[in-house]
Amino acid sequence: MIWFLILSLTAVVFSLRYVFLIPQLPIRLPLIVRQALSYSAPCLLTAICAPVILLENHELRSFPDNPYLWGALFCVVAASFLKNMLITVGLTLVFFYGLIYFIG
């Protein structure tokens, strides 16, 4: 069920972005619609990641020792300062697995 949901959401987001944002398409959407479509990927990523970060076995994770939450917060802060995806992902992975090693 989860794979079906992920693949169907991928198909929906790709088709919307491809059909409406392709430059060769003669349809011109209003600026507000184009801006709204640019938020589809971050919204989808948030919807997928939030349950992983906050829930464990359908219950809220404890917040002081939740390495997923601290890793996500570190990623947001690192991304806002570094502006480089590769370095941010690498640092976040090191930080997250360091937390798992020391907390877990």
mmCIF file of C-alpha atoms in Angstrom:
data_model
loop_
_atom_site.group_PDB
_atom_site.id
_atom_site.type_symbol
_atom_site.label_atom_id
_atom_site.label_comp_id
_atom_site.label_asym_id
_atom_site.label_seq_id
_atom_site.Cartn_x
_atom_site.Cartn_y
_atom_site.Cartn_z
ATOM 1 C CA MET A 1 0.000 0.000 0.000
ATOM 2 C CA ILE A 2 2.795 2.423 0.850
ATOM 3 C CA TRP A 3 4.620 1.770 -2.423
ATOM 4 C CA PHE A 4 1.395 2.265 -4.349
ATOM 5 C CA LEU A 5 0.830 5.583 -2.569
ATOM 6 C CA ILE A 6 4.382 6.771 -3.219
ATOM 7 C CA LEU A 7 4.269 5.790 -6.894
ATOM 8 C CA SER A 8 0.825 7.320 -7.448
ATOM 9 C CA LEU A 9 1.864 10.591 -5.778
ATOM 10 C CA THR A 10 5.006 10.589 -7.911
ATOM 11 C CA ALA A 11 2.928 10.143 -11.064
ATOM 12 C CA VAL A 12 0.538 12.940 -10.081
ATOM 13 C CA VAL A 13 3.302 15.408 -9.224
ATOM 14 C CA PHE A 14 5.348 14.572 -12.328
ATOM 15 C CA SER A 15 2.369 14.820 -14.659
ATOM 16 C CA LEU A 16 1.243 18.136 -13.196
ATOM 17 C CA ARG A 17 4.692 19.633 -13.363
ATOM 18 C CA TYR A 18 5.387 18.254 -16.848
ATOM 19 C CA VAL A 19 2.085 19.191 -18.449
ATOM 20 C CA PHE A 20 1.787 22.660 -16.964
ATOM 21 C CA LEU A 21 5.412 23.764 -16.864
ATOM 22 C CA ILE A 22 6.773 22.494 -20.187
ATOM 23 C CA PRO A 23 7.884 25.506 -22.244
ATOM 24 C CA GLN A 24 6.721 24.087 -25.605
ATOM 25 C CA LEU A 25 3.122 23.773 -24.450
ATOM 26 C CA PRO A 26 0.952 26.545 -25.939
ATOM 27 C CA ILE A 27 -1.033 26.900 -22.692
ATOM 28 C CA ARG A 28 0.039 29.838 -20.538
ATOM 29 C CA LEU A 29 -1.016 29.560 -16.929
ATOM 30 C CA PRO A 30 -1.440 32.577 -14.693
ATOM 31 C CA LEU A 31 1.522 33.444 -12.490
ATOM 32 C CA ILE A 32 -0.256 32.446 -9.287
ATOM 33 C CA VAL A 33 -0.965 28.943 -10.654
ATOM 34 C CA ARG A 34 2.655 28.496 -11.752
ATOM 35 C CA GLN A 35 3.838 29.587 -8.311
ATOM 36 C CA ALA A 36 1.417 27.167 -6.640
ATOM 37 C CA LEU A 37 2.702 24.299 -8.793
ATOM 38 C CA SER A 38 6.270 25.072 -7.741
ATOM 39 C CA TYR A 39 5.318 24.185 -4.140
ATOM 40 C CA SER A 40 4.065 20.689 -4.977
ATOM 41 C CA ALA A 41 7.397 18.899 -4.451
ATOM 42 C CA PRO A 42 8.169 20.390 -1.005
ATOM 43 C CA CYS A 43 4.594 19.742 0.118
ATOM 44 C CA LEU A 44 4.761 16.133 -1.018
ATOM 45 C CA LEU A 45 8.133 15.633 0.648
ATOM 46 C CA THR A 46 6.784 17.069 3.903
ATOM 47 C CA ALA A 47 3.747 14.796 3.773
ATOM 48 C CA ILE A 48 5.977 11.750 3.331
ATOM 49 C CA CYS A 49 8.667 12.704 5.868
ATOM 50 C CA ALA A 50 6.547 14.046 8.736
ATOM 51 C CA PRO A 51 5.145 10.650 9.802
ATOM 52 C CA VAL A 52 8.614 9.097 9.665
ATOM 53 C CA ILE A 53 10.047 11.855 11.843
ATOM 54 C CA LEU A 54 7.222 12.136 14.369
ATOM 55 C CA LEU A 55 5.663 8.663 14.616
ATOM 56 C CA GLU A 56 6.823 5.214 15.672
ATOM 57 C CA ASN A 57 4.330 2.322 15.698
ATOM 58 C CA HIS A 58 1.451 4.810 15.249
ATOM 59 C CA GLU A 59 2.465 6.722 18.402
ATOM 60 C CA LEU A 60 4.379 9.973 18.836
ATOM 61 C CA ARG A 61 8.093 9.536 19.362
ATOM 62 C CA SER A 62 9.547 10.998 22.536
ATOM 63 C CA PHE A 63 10.974 14.392 21.626
ATOM 64 C CA PRO A 64 14.145 14.794 23.709
ATOM 65 C CA ASP A 65 15.786 11.675 22.292
ATOM 66 C CA ASN A 66 14.290 11.573 18.795
ATOM 67 C CA PRO A 67 17.245 11.411 16.363
ATOM 68 C CA TYR A 68 14.898 11.793 13.367
ATOM 69 C CA LEU A 69 13.623 15.141 14.649
ATOM 70 C CA TRP A 70 17.095 16.435 15.480
ATOM 71 C CA GLY A 71 18.390 15.247 12.117
ATOM 72 C CA ALA A 72 15.548 17.013 10.287
ATOM 73 C CA LEU A 73 16.116 20.231 12.238
ATOM 74 C CA PHE A 74 19.849 20.040 11.572
ATOM 75 C CA CYS A 75 19.145 19.529 7.873
ATOM 76 C CA VAL A 76 16.907 22.605 7.696
ATOM 77 C CA VAL A 77 19.467 24.788 9.484
ATOM 78 C CA ALA A 78 22.380 23.446 7.419
ATOM 79 C CA ALA A 79 20.471 23.926 4.162
ATOM 80 C CA SER A 80 19.585 27.508 5.044
ATOM 81 C CA PHE A 81 23.224 28.375 5.747
ATOM 82 C CA LEU A 82 25.127 26.283 3.187
ATOM 83 C CA LYS A 83 22.904 26.509 0.064
ATOM 84 C CA ASN A 84 24.643 23.393 -1.298
ATOM 85 C CA MET A 85 22.568 20.223 -1.474
ATOM 86 C CA LEU A 86 25.410 17.702 -1.611
ATOM 87 C CA ILE A 87 27.246 19.122 1.406
ATOM 88 C CA THR A 88 23.985 19.486 3.328
ATOM 89 C CA VAL A 89 22.973 15.869 2.697
ATOM 90 C CA GLY A 90 26.445 14.624 3.638
ATOM 91 C CA LEU A 91 26.604 16.627 6.852
ATOM 92 C CA THR A 92 23.066 15.632 7.779
ATOM 93 C CA LEU A 93 23.839 11.948 7.275
ATOM 94 C CA VAL A 94 26.956 12.227 9.443
ATOM 95 C CA PHE A 95 24.991 14.117 12.105
ATOM 96 C CA PHE A 96 22.048 11.689 12.023
ATOM 97 C CA TYR A 97 24.120 8.516 12.192
ATOM 98 C CA GLY A 98 26.252 10.105 14.911
ATOM 99 C CA LEU A 99 23.076 10.688 16.932
ATOM 100 C CA ILE A 100 21.934 7.111 16.330
ATOM 101 C CA TYR A 101 25.318 5.814 17.464
ATOM 102 C CA PHE A 102 25.517 7.947 20.614
ATOM 103 C CA ILE A 103 21.825 7.965 21.630
ATOM 104 C CA GLY A 104 20.815 4.484 20.504
#
